[in-house]
Short mmCIF file of C-alpha atoms in Angstrom, two decimals:
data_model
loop_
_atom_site.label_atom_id
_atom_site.label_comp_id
_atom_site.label_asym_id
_atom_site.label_seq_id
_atom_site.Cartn_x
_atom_site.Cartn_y
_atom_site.Cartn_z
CA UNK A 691 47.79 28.34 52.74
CA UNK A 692 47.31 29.16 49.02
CA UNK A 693 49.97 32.53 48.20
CA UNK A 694 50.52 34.09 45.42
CA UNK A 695 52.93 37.24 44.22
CA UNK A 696 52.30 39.83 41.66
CA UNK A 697 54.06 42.66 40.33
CA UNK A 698 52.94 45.26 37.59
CA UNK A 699 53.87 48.61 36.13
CA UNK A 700 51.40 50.99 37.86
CA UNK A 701 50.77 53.66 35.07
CA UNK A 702 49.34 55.54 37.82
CA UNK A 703 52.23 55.59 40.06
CA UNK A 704 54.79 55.20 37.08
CA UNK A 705 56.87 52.64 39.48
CA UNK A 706 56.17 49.02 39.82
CA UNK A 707 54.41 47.66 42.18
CA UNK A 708 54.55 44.30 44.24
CA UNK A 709 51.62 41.93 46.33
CA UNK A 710 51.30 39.45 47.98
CA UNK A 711 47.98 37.61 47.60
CA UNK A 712 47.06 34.78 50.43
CA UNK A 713 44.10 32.47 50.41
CA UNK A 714 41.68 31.66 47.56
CA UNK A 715 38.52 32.58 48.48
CA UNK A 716 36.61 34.51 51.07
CA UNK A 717 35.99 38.10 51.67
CA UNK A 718 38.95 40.37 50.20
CA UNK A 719 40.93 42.67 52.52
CA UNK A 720 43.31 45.23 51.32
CA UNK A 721 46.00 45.27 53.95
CA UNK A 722 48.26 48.15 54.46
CA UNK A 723 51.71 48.07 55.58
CA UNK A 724 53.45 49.71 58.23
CA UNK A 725 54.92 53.46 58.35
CA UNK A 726 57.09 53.23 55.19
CA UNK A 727 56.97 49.36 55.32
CA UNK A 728 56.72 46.72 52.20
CA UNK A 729 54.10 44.14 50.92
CA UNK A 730 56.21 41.23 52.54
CA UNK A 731 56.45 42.73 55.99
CA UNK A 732 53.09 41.17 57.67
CA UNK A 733 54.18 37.74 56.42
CA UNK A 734 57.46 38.14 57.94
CA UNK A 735 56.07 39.67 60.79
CA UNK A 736 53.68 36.55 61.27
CA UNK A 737 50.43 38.16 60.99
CA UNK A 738 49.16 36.68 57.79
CA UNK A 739 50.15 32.87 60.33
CA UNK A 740 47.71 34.51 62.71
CA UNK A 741 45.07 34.58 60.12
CA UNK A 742 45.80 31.13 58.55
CA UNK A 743 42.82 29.31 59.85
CA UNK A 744 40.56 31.74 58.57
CA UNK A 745 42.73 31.87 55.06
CA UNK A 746 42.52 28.37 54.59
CA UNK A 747 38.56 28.23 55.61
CA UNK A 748 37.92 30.53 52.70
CA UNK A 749 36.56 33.60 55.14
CA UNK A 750 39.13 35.64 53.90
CA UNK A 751 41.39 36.36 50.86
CA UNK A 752 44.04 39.40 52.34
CA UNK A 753 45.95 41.05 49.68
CA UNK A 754 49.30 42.68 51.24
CA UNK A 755 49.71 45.79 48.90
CA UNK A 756 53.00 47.83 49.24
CA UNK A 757 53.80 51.23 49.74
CA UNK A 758 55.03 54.49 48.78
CA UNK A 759 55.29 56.41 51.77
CA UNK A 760 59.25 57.31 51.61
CA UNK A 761 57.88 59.14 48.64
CA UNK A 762 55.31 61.04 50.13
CA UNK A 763 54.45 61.69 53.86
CA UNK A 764 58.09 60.82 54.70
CA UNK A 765 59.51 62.40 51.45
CA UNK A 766 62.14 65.43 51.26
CA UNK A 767 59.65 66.76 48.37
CA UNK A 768 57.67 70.30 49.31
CA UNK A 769 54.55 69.58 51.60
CA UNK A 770 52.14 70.27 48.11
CA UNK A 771 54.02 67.09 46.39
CA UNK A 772 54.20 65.06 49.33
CA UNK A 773 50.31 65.22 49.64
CA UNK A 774 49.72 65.00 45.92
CA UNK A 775 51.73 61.81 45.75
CA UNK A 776 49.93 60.17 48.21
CA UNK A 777 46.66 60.70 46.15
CA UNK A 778 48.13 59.38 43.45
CA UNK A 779 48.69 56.50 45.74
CA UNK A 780 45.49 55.59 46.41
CA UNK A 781 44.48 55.87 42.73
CA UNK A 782 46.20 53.38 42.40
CA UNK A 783 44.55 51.28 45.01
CA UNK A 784 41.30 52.48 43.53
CA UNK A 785 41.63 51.73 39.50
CA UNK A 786 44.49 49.10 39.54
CA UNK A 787 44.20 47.51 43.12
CA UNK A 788 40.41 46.95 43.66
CA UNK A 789 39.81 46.10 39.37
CA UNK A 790 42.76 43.43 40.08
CA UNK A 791 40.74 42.38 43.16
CA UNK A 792 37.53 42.22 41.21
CA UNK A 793 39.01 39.69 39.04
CA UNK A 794 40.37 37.40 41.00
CA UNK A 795 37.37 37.25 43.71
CA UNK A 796 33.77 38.01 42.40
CA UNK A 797 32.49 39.09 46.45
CA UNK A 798 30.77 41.89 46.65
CA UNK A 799 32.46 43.39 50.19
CA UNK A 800 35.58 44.35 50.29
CA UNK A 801 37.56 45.49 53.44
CA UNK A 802 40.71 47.84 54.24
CA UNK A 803 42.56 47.32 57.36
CA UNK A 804 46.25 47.92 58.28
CA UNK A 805 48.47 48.39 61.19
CA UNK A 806 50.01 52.06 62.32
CA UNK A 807 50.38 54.11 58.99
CA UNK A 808 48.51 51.76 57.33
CA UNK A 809 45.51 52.06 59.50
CA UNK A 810 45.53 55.81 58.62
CA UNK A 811 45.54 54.53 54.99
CA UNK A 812 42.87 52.17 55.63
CA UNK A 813 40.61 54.30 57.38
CA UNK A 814 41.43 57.71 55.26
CA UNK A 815 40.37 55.73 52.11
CA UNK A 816 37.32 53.79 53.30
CA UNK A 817 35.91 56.95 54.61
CA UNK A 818 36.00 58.30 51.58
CA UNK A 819 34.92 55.45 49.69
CA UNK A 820 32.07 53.66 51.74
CA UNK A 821 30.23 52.66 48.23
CA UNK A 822 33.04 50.79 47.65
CA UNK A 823 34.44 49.24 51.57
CA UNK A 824 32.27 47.19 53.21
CA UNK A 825 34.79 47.41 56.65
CA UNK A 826 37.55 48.70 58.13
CA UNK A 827 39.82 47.66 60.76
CA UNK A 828 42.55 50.48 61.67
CA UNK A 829 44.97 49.34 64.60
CA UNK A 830 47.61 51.30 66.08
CA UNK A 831 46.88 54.05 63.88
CA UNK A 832 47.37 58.12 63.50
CA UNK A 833 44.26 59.62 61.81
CA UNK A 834 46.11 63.05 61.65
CA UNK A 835 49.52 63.45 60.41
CA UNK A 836 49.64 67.36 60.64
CA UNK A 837 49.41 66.91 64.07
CA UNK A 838 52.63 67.15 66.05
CA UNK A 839 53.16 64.71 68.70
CA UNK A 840 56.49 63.57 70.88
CA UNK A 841 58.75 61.57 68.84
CA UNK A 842 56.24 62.33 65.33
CA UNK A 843 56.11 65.04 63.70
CA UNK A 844 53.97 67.21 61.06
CA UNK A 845 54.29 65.74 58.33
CA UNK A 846 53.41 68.73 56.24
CA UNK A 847 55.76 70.71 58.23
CA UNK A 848 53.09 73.53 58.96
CA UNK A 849 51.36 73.38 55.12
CA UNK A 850 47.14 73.01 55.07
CA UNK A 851 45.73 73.51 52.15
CA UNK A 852 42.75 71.36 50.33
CA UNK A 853 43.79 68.21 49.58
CA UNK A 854 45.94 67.70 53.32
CA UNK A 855 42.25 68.47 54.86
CA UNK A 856 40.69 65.89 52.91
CA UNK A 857 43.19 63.29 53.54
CA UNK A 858 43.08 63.57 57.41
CA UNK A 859 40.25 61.82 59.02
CA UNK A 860 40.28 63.86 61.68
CA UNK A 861 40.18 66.81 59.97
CA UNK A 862 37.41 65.77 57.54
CA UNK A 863 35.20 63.21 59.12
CA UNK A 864 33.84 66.30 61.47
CA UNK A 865 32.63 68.00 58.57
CA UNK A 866 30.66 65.38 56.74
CA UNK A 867 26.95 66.53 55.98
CA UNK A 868 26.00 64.59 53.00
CA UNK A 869 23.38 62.65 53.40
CA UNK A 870 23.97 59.98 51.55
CA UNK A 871 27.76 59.74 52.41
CA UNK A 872 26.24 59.52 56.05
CA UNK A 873 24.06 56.48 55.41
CA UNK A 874 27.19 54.67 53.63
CA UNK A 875 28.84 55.34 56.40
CA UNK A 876 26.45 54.12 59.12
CA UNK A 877 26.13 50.75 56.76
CA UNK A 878 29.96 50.34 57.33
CA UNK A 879 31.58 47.84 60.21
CA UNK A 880 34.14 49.87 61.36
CA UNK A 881 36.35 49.06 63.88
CA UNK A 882 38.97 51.36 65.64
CA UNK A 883 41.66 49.31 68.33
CA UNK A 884 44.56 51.19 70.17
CA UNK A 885 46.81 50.64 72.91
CA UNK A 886 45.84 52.95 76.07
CA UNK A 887 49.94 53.84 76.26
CA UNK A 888 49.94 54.58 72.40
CA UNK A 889 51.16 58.30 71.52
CA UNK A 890 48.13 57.92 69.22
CA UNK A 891 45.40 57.39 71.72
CA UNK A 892 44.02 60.94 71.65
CA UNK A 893 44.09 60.81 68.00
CA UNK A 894 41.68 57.58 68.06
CA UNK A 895 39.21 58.82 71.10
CA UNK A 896 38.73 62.20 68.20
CA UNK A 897 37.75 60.32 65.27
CA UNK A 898 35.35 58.23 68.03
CA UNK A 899 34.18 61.25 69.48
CA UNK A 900 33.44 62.49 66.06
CA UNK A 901 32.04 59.69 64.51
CA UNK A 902 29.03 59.58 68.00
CA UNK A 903 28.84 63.24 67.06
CA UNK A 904 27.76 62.02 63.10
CA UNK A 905 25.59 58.69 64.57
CA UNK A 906 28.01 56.38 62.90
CA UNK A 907 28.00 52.90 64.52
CA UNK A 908 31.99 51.59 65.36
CA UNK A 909 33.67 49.98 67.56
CA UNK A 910 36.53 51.23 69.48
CA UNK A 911 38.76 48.98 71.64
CA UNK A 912 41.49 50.09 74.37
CA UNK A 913 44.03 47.15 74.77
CA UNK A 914 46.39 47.06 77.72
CA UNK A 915 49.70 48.59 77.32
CA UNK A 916 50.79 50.46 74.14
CA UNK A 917 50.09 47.58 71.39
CA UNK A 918 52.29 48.88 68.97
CA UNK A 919 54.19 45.87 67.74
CA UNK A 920 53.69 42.82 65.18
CA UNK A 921 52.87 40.68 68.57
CA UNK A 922 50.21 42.56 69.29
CA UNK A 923 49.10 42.75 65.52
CA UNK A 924 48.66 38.75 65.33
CA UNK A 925 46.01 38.61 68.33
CA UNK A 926 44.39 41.81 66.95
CA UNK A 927 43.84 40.48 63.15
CA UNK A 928 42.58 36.96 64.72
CA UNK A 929 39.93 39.09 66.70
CA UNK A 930 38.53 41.75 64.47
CA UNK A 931 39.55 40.64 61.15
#
């Protein structure tokens, strides 16, 4: 399996920034880490092995970016910087991630997926940007962090304002009216999986329930037990990614 590591000064972010790159061809995917986790986790975690076979076929290229979540949602900063840092954040995915990715493989589709906090990150940016994903694949995920739950809390610590509303797909994805936002939307794959014992459940069956109410097409999938853990992650990726 073809891997490659890069690292450059995000202007952006004004931190550098690390990825891992496996496979050389196939459809990109933008994989999120883990609640405060790192680029190198899902190899170490053996969910990029799970994938191999369709790596090495050329299906799929995944690109393991890191992230900056102990400096935002899980920050000491005030709620207002917490929130703005995580935009910044995905600017960065959006002008120095997907340009990087543009280079390196000429596809067209592009897909965000990731695993607990990064399948908020996956989903809260693809909904956003459906000119630009072509899928998304959110497993074991929280689609709202203001949301209080046992063992998790707010992570604004009370604070709503704009930007927290449009960051929360749970919050937002109700509210969508725009036509043509809509039809991007219903041209999406989009693929929601949770453990029925997951604390997050609920969370999930919302954004469903909201995305029947908008006639957007998904699929959502119930495993067995909770499914929160790097062995359930490697049968996952081999099934929906």
């Amino acid at each position: 399996m073809e891997r490659a590591y890069h690292k450059w000064f995000s202007p952006i972010l004004d931190k550098s920034m690390e990825m891992l790159v496996f496979g050389h061809s196939g459809t990109p995917v933008i994989f999120f880490p883990t609640r405060s986790a790192h680029f190198y986790d899902f190899e170490n975690w053996r969910v990029i092995d799970a994938m191999k076979e369709k790596i090495d076929a050329g299906y799929i290229q995944v690109y393991c970016v890191d992230s900056i979540d102990s400096e935002s949602f899980y920050s000491d900063a005030p709620p207002p910087l917490r929130i703005a840092r995580h935009i910044q954040y995905e600017k960065y995915i959006l002008e120095e991630v997907i340009p990087f990715i543009r280079i390196q493989n000429k596809k067209r589709e592009l897909i965000a997926a990731g695993c607990s906090l990064g399948g908020y990150h996956a989903v809260n940016i693809a909904f956003k940007h459906p000119n630009i994903f072509t899928k998304v694949v959110g497993m074991s995920a929280r689609y709202d962090l203001t949301q209080a739950l046992p063992y998790f809390a707010d992570l604004f610590d009370g604070y709503f304002d704009e930007n927290v509303y449009y960051n929360m797909p749970n919050h937002f994805v109700p509210g969508i009216s725009d036509p043509e936002l809509l039809q991007q939307l219903r041209k999406m794959e989009i693929t929601l999986v949770i453990g029925r014992e997951d604390i997050f459940l609920d969370n999930n069956r919302h954004l469903s329930d909201s995305l029947h109410q908008l006639n957007v097409p998904h699929q959502f999938y119930i495993w067995d037990d909770e499914a929160h853990r790097p062995r359930y992650w490697r049968e996952m990726v081999k099934i929906y990614l």
